[in-house]
Amino acid sequence: MNGPHFSWRSVWLALRSRRTAAVSLLSFSSGLPLGLVWIAIPTWLAREGVDIRIIGLFTLAQAPWSFKFLWSPLMDRFALPLPRLGRKLGWTLLWQVALLLCIVPLGGLSFSPDILWIIGSLTLAIAFASASQDIAIDAYAVEILEPDEQGVAVGARIAIYRAAMFVAGGLTITLAGLWSWPVMFAVLALLFVPMMAVTLLAPKPDADRIHAPATLRQAVWEPFVGFLSKRRALELLAFVVLYKLADNLAGSLVRPFLVQVGFNDFDVGVATATIGLAATLIGTFIGGMLTTAMGLGHALWTFGALQILSNFGYVLIAEIGVNRPLMYGAMGFESLTTGMGTGAFSVLLLRMTQKQFSATQYALFSSLFALPRILAGPVTGVMVDAVGWSQFFWFTIAVGIPGLLMLHRFAPLGAREPEIETPAEIHPRRMSRGRLLVRGLLGGVMAFAMAALAVALLEAVKRQRLAPLADFDLYAPIMDLFLPANLSDWLSLFGVTLFSLVFALATAATAFARSKK
């Protein structure tokens, strides 16, 4: 730990930095409304006897966090008339004021919870303002943090963010039982006052280093073109998807896995909500500090390898069965390495983002980062059904290797820092609209063929496992995919088609970015 590759002085300097403190404290402002919308409001409505079907509709308020990249270009293009704050801090202050004004009325509505359309409108407004605030704060972090501060800031941000979610969620519910919901809504609203003070006192980015887009078209289009024209841009995007893929696949159905193995609800709750949460927070904070000390390249390699190896604990559980010390240890180690990998990976996202498009690009990268986690559930369900738990976890270990191979392309083993800022080394050719269309169609057809083959292969393996004496048949699953007979078949075909459309658009966009304008 005292070798030449470690710099603990940089960690100490980052901890003392006003920039690190400002970015970390602002994350408290991000976590509060998330805990309110996801946890506190549904619990309050349930206590008031609201129909569970209506409460279920309130989960749609989470949509703004998933689609925030749609309006993020507005914050790159336009600035509020607050020149002393700068572009991103000005937007942050606006959304903090909006959140305070949206939360305060909930206290009055606590006496009349039957006015559900007003409560629903306020909940959606809180979610929109919160997602917009996240765009501004993330963009501010991209613009203000120096490379040696990013690791420590990321670790502190996630820890404080989770603490704010706990305050707005679990702690609010507990205190509402002692006091009342109107009081707690008022307290949550007032917590944004000190957050506004943090925004007003936060250090300002160097305006000379950041050239904002001159038009809205540039703010929307240039973030795509600017990144795709980079050398190895596609390899970076592939790495973004693959690096956490093994971790996302293994963790997506871990609770059903533990239940099916035979653990009771208490064991599952302790493992996931207590040990898992604490280990993830500790891992993220430690991962951020170690990333600063050892360099991003070393951190990505070390934590990536640990993430992959941690899934071996689930293989042992699948083979041995109910063993509480083994389960707690495996869950804790996997959560710890997940947090460490997330800390290093979040630093990479900051480095990949261009400062002039900080709002749009970071929103896009974070959405892409979340995509494997969102899609992992349906994929893992099909795989486990086809091969069983033990073979599935072995597969997650194997599927982590391509991510490390992609990492080697821009951060060779032994390199302290990755090379992601190198200008593009391409020879652009003029591409007509017809040729761009052909490129996109070819990419979509190839993606459709690969996805269809993967789905059919999984179904064939499942049938072979159920009838081991029968011949291996790949033709029948392919025909079932193209001739859907039930809802499951239609969903499979829809997933394959959606994947091919996304790949087709990405192929056409890349060809355009690397062609003569």
Coordinates of N, CA and C in Angstrom, one line a residue, residues 26-137:
L26 N -24.0 18.8 -1.7 CA -25.1 19.0 -2.6 C -25.8 17.7 -2.9
S27 N -25.1 16.6 -2.7 CA -25.8 15.3 -3.0 C -26.9 15.0 -1.9
F28 N -26.8 15.6 -0.8 CA -27.9 15.5 0.2 C -29.2 16.1 -0.3
S29 N -29.0 17.2 -1.1 CA -30.2 17.8 -1.7 C -30.8 16.9 -2.8
S30 N -30.0 16.0 -3.4 CA -30.5 15.0 -4.4 C -31.2 13.9 -3.7
G31 N -30.7 13.4 -2.6 CA -31.2 12.2 -2.0 C -32.6 12.5 -1.2
L32 N -32.8 13.7 -0.7 CA -34.0 14.0 0.0 C -35.3 13.7 -0.8
P33 N -35.5 14.3 -2.0 CA -36.7 14.1 -2.7 C -36.9 12.7 -3.2
L34 N -35.7 12.0 -3.5 CA -35.8 10.6 -3.9 C -36.4 9.7 -2.8
G35 N -35.9 9.9 -1.6 CA -36.5 9.1 -0.5 C -37.9 9.5 -0.2
L36 N -38.3 10.8 -0.4 CA -39.7 11.2 -0.2 C -40.6 10.6 -1.2
V37 N -40.3 10.6 -2.5 CA -41.1 10.0 -3.6 C -41.2 8.5 -3.5
W38 N -40.0 7.9 -3.3 CA -40.0 6.4 -3.4 C -40.5 5.7 -2.1
I39 N -40.3 6.4 -1.0 CA -40.5 5.6 0.3 C -41.6 6.3 1.1
A40 N -41.4 7.6 1.4 CA -42.3 8.3 2.4 C -43.7 8.5 1.9
I41 N -43.9 9.0 0.7 CA -45.3 9.3 0.3 C -46.1 8.0 0.1
P42 N -45.6 7.0 -0.5 CA -46.4 5.7 -0.6 C -46.8 5.2 0.8
T43 N -45.8 5.3 1.8 CA -46.1 4.8 3.1 C -47.2 5.7 3.8
W44 N -47.1 7.0 3.6 CA -48.1 7.9 4.2 C -49.5 7.6 3.6
L45 N -49.6 7.4 2.3 CA -50.9 7.1 1.7 C -51.5 5.7 2.2
A46 N -50.6 4.8 2.3 CA -51.0 3.5 2.9 C -51.6 3.6 4.3
R47 N -50.9 4.4 5.1 CA -51.4 4.7 6.5 C -52.8 5.3 6.5
E48 N -53.0 6.1 5.4 CA -54.3 6.9 5.4 C -55.4 6.0 4.7
G49 N -55.1 4.8 4.4 CA -56.1 3.8 3.8 C -56.4 4.0 2.4
V50 N -55.5 4.6 1.6 CA -55.7 4.8 0.2 C -55.6 3.4 -0.5
D51 N -56.4 3.2 -1.5 CA -56.4 1.9 -2.3 C -55.0 1.6 -2.8
I52 N -54.6 0.4 -2.6 CA -53.2 0.0 -3.0 C -53.0 0.1 -4.5
R53 N -54.1 0.0 -5.3 CA -54.0 0.2 -6.8 C -53.6 1.6 -7.1
I54 N -54.2 2.5 -6.4 CA -53.8 4.0 -6.6 C -52.4 4.2 -6.1
I55 N -52.0 3.7 -5.0 CA -50.6 3.8 -4.5 C -49.7 3.3 -5.6
G56 N -50.0 2.2 -6.2 CA -49.2 1.6 -7.3 C -48.9 2.6 -8.4
L57 N -50.0 3.4 -8.7 CA -49.9 4.4 -9.8 C -48.9 5.5 -9.5
F58 N -48.7 5.7 -8.2 CA -47.7 6.8 -7.7 C -46.3 6.4 -8.1
T59 N -46.0 5.1 -8.3 CA -44.7 4.7 -8.7 C -44.3 5.3 -10.1
L60 N -45.3 5.7 -10.9 CA -45.0 6.3 -12.2 C -44.3 7.6 -12.0
A61 N -44.3 8.2 -10.8 CA -43.6 9.4 -10.6 C -42.1 9.3 -10.7
Q62 N -41.6 8.0 -10.7 CA -40.2 7.8 -10.8 C -39.7 8.0 -12.2
A63 N -40.6 8.2 -13.2 CA -40.3 8.3 -14.6 C -39.3 9.5 -14.9
P64 N -39.4 10.7 -14.3 CA -38.5 11.7 -14.6 C -37.0 11.4 -14.4
W65 N -36.7 10.5 -13.5 CA -35.3 10.2 -13.3 C -34.8 9.3 -14.4
S66 N -35.7 8.5 -15.0 CA -35.2 7.7 -16.2 C -35.1 8.4 -17.5
F67 N -35.8 9.6 -17.6 CA -35.9 10.3 -18.9 C -35.3 11.7 -18.8
K68 N -34.5 11.9 -17.8 CA -34.0 13.3 -17.5 C -33.1 13.8 -18.7
F69 N -32.5 12.8 -19.4 CA -31.6 13.2 -20.5 C -32.4 14.0 -21.6
L70 N -33.7 13.9 -21.6 CA -34.5 14.5 -22.7 C -34.4 16.1 -22.6
W71 N -34.4 16.6 -21.3 CA -34.4 18.0 -21.2 C -33.0 18.6 -20.6
S72 N -32.1 17.7 -20.5 CA -30.8 18.1 -20.0 C -30.1 19.1 -20.9
P73 N -30.3 19.0 -22.2 CA -29.6 20.0 -23.1 C -30.0 21.5 -22.8
L74 N -31.2 21.7 -22.2 CA -31.6 23.1 -21.9 C -30.7 23.7 -20.9
M75 N -30.1 22.9 -20.0 CA -29.2 23.4 -18.9 C -27.8 23.7 -19.4
D76 N -27.5 23.0 -20.5 CA -26.2 23.3 -21.2 C -26.3 24.6 -22.0
R77 N -27.5 24.8 -22.6 CA -27.6 25.9 -23.6 C -28.0 27.2 -22.9
F78 N -28.9 27.2 -21.9 CA -29.4 28.4 -21.3 C -28.9 28.6 -19.9
A79 N -28.7 29.9 -19.6 CA -28.3 30.2 -18.2 C -29.3 31.1 -17.6
L80 N -29.5 31.0 -16.3 CA -30.4 31.9 -15.6 C -29.8 33.2 -15.3
P81 N -30.5 34.3 -15.1 CA -29.9 35.6 -14.8 C -29.3 35.7 -13.4
L82 N -28.4 34.7 -13.1 CA -27.7 34.7 -11.9 C -26.2 34.6 -12.1
P83 N -25.6 35.6 -12.7 CA -24.2 35.5 -13.2 C -23.2 35.2 -12.1
R84 N -23.5 35.6 -10.9 CA -22.5 35.3 -9.8 C -22.5 33.8 -9.4
L85 N -23.5 33.1 -9.7 CA -23.5 31.7 -9.4 C -23.0 30.8 -10.6
G86 N -23.1 31.3 -11.8 CA -22.8 30.4 -12.9 C -23.9 29.6 -13.4
R87 N -23.7 28.9 -14.5 CA -24.8 28.2 -15.2 C -25.4 27.1 -14.4
K88 N -24.6 26.2 -13.9 CA -25.1 25.0 -13.3 C -25.6 25.2 -11.8
L89 N -24.8 26.1 -11.1 CA -25.3 26.4 -9.7 C -26.6 27.2 -9.8
G90 N -26.7 28.1 -10.8 CA -28.0 28.8 -10.9 C -29.2 27.9 -11.1
W91 N -29.0 26.9 -12.0 CA -30.1 25.9 -12.2 C -30.3 25.1 -10.9
T92 N -29.2 24.8 -10.2 CA -29.4 24.0 -8.9 C -30.2 24.8 -7.9
L93 N -29.9 26.1 -7.8 CA -30.7 26.9 -6.8 C -32.2 27.0 -7.2
L94 N -32.4 27.2 -8.5 CA -33.8 27.2 -9.0 C -34.6 26.0 -8.6
W95 N -34.0 24.8 -8.8 CA -34.7 23.6 -8.5 C -34.8 23.3 -7.0
Q96 N -33.9 23.8 -6.2 CA -34.0 23.7 -4.8 C -35.2 24.5 -4.3
V97 N -35.4 25.7 -4.8 CA -36.5 26.6 -4.5 C -37.8 25.9 -4.9
A98 N -37.8 25.3 -6.1 CA -39.0 24.6 -6.6 C -39.4 23.4 -5.7
L99 N -38.4 22.7 -5.2 CA -38.6 21.5 -4.3 C -39.2 22.0 -3.0
L100 N -38.7 23.1 -2.5 CA -39.2 23.6 -1.2 C -40.7 23.9 -1.4
L101 N -41.0 24.7 -2.5 CA -42.4 25.1 -2.7 C -43.3 24.0 -3.0
C102 N -42.8 22.9 -3.6 CA -43.7 21.7 -3.8 C -43.9 20.8 -2.6
I103 N -42.9 20.8 -1.7 CA -43.1 19.9 -0.5 C -43.9 20.5 0.5
V104 N -43.8 21.9 0.7 CA -44.6 22.6 1.8 C -46.1 22.3 1.7
P105 N -46.8 22.3 0.5 CA -48.2 22.0 0.5 C -48.6 20.6 0.9
L106 N -47.7 19.7 0.9 CA -48.0 18.3 1.3 C -48.4 18.3 2.8
G107 N -47.8 19.2 3.6 CA -48.2 19.3 5.0 C -49.6 19.7 5.2
G108 N -50.1 20.6 4.4 CA -51.5 20.9 4.4 C -52.4 19.8 3.9
L109 N -52.0 19.2 2.9 CA -52.8 18.1 2.3 C -52.8 16.8 3.2
S110 N -51.9 16.8 4.2 CA -52.0 15.7 5.1 C -53.3 15.6 5.9
F111 N -54.0 16.7 6.0 CA -55.3 16.7 6.7 C -56.4 16.3 5.7
S112 N -56.1 16.3 4.4 CA -57.1 15.9 3.4 C -56.5 15.0 2.4
P113 N -56.1 13.8 2.8 CA -55.4 12.9 1.8 C -56.3 12.3 0.7
D114 N -57.6 12.7 0.8 CA -58.5 12.2 -0.2 C -58.4 13.0 -1.5
I115 N -57.7 14.1 -1.5 CA -57.5 14.9 -2.7 C -56.3 14.4 -3.5
L116 N -56.5 13.2 -4.0 CA -55.4 12.4 -4.6 C -54.8 13.1 -5.8
W117 N -55.6 13.7 -6.6 CA -55.1 14.3 -7.9 C -54.1 15.4 -7.6
I118 N -54.4 16.2 -6.5 CA -53.4 17.2 -6.1 C -52.1 16.6 -5.6
I119 N -52.3 15.6 -4.7 CA -51.1 14.9 -4.2 C -50.3 14.3 -5.3
G120 N -51.0 13.6 -6.2 CA -50.2 13.0 -7.4 C -49.5 14.1 -8.2
S121 N -50.2 15.2 -8.4 CA -49.5 16.3 -9.2 C -48.3 16.8 -8.5
L122 N -48.4 17.0 -7.2 CA -47.3 17.5 -6.4 C -46.1 16.5 -6.4
T123 N -46.5 15.2 -6.3 CA -45.5 14.2 -6.3 C -44.7 14.1 -7.6
L124 N -45.4 14.3 -8.7 CA -44.8 14.3 -10.0 C -43.9 15.5 -10.2
A125 N -44.4 16.7 -9.7 CA -43.6 17.9 -9.7 C -42.4 17.8 -8.9
I126 N -42.5 17.2 -7.8 CA -41.2 17.0 -6.9 C -40.2 16.1 -7.7
A127 N -40.7 15.0 -8.3 CA -39.9 14.1 -9.0 C -39.2 14.8 -10.2
F128 N -39.9 15.7 -10.9 CA -39.4 16.4 -12.1 C -38.3 17.4 -11.6
A129 N -38.6 18.1 -10.5 CA -37.7 19.1 -10.0 C -36.4 18.4 -9.5
S130 N -36.6 17.2 -8.8 CA -35.5 16.5 -8.3 C -34.6 16.0 -9.4
A131 N -35.2 15.4 -10.4 CA -34.4 14.9 -11.6 C -33.6 16.0 -12.2
S132 N -34.3 17.2 -12.4 CA -33.7 18.3 -13.0 C -32.5 18.8 -12.1
Q133 N -32.7 18.8 -10.8 CA -31.6 19.2 -9.9 C -30.5 18.2 -10.0
D134 N -30.7 17.0 -10.2 CA -29.7 16.0 -10.3 C -28.8 16.3 -11.6
I135 N -29.5 16.7 -12.7 CA -28.8 17.0 -13.9 C -27.8 18.2 -13.6
A136 N -28.3 19.2 -12.9 CA -27.5 20.4 -12.7 C -26.3 20.0 -11.7
I137 N -26.6 19.3 -10.7 CA -25.5 18.9 -9.7 C -24.5 18.0 -10.3

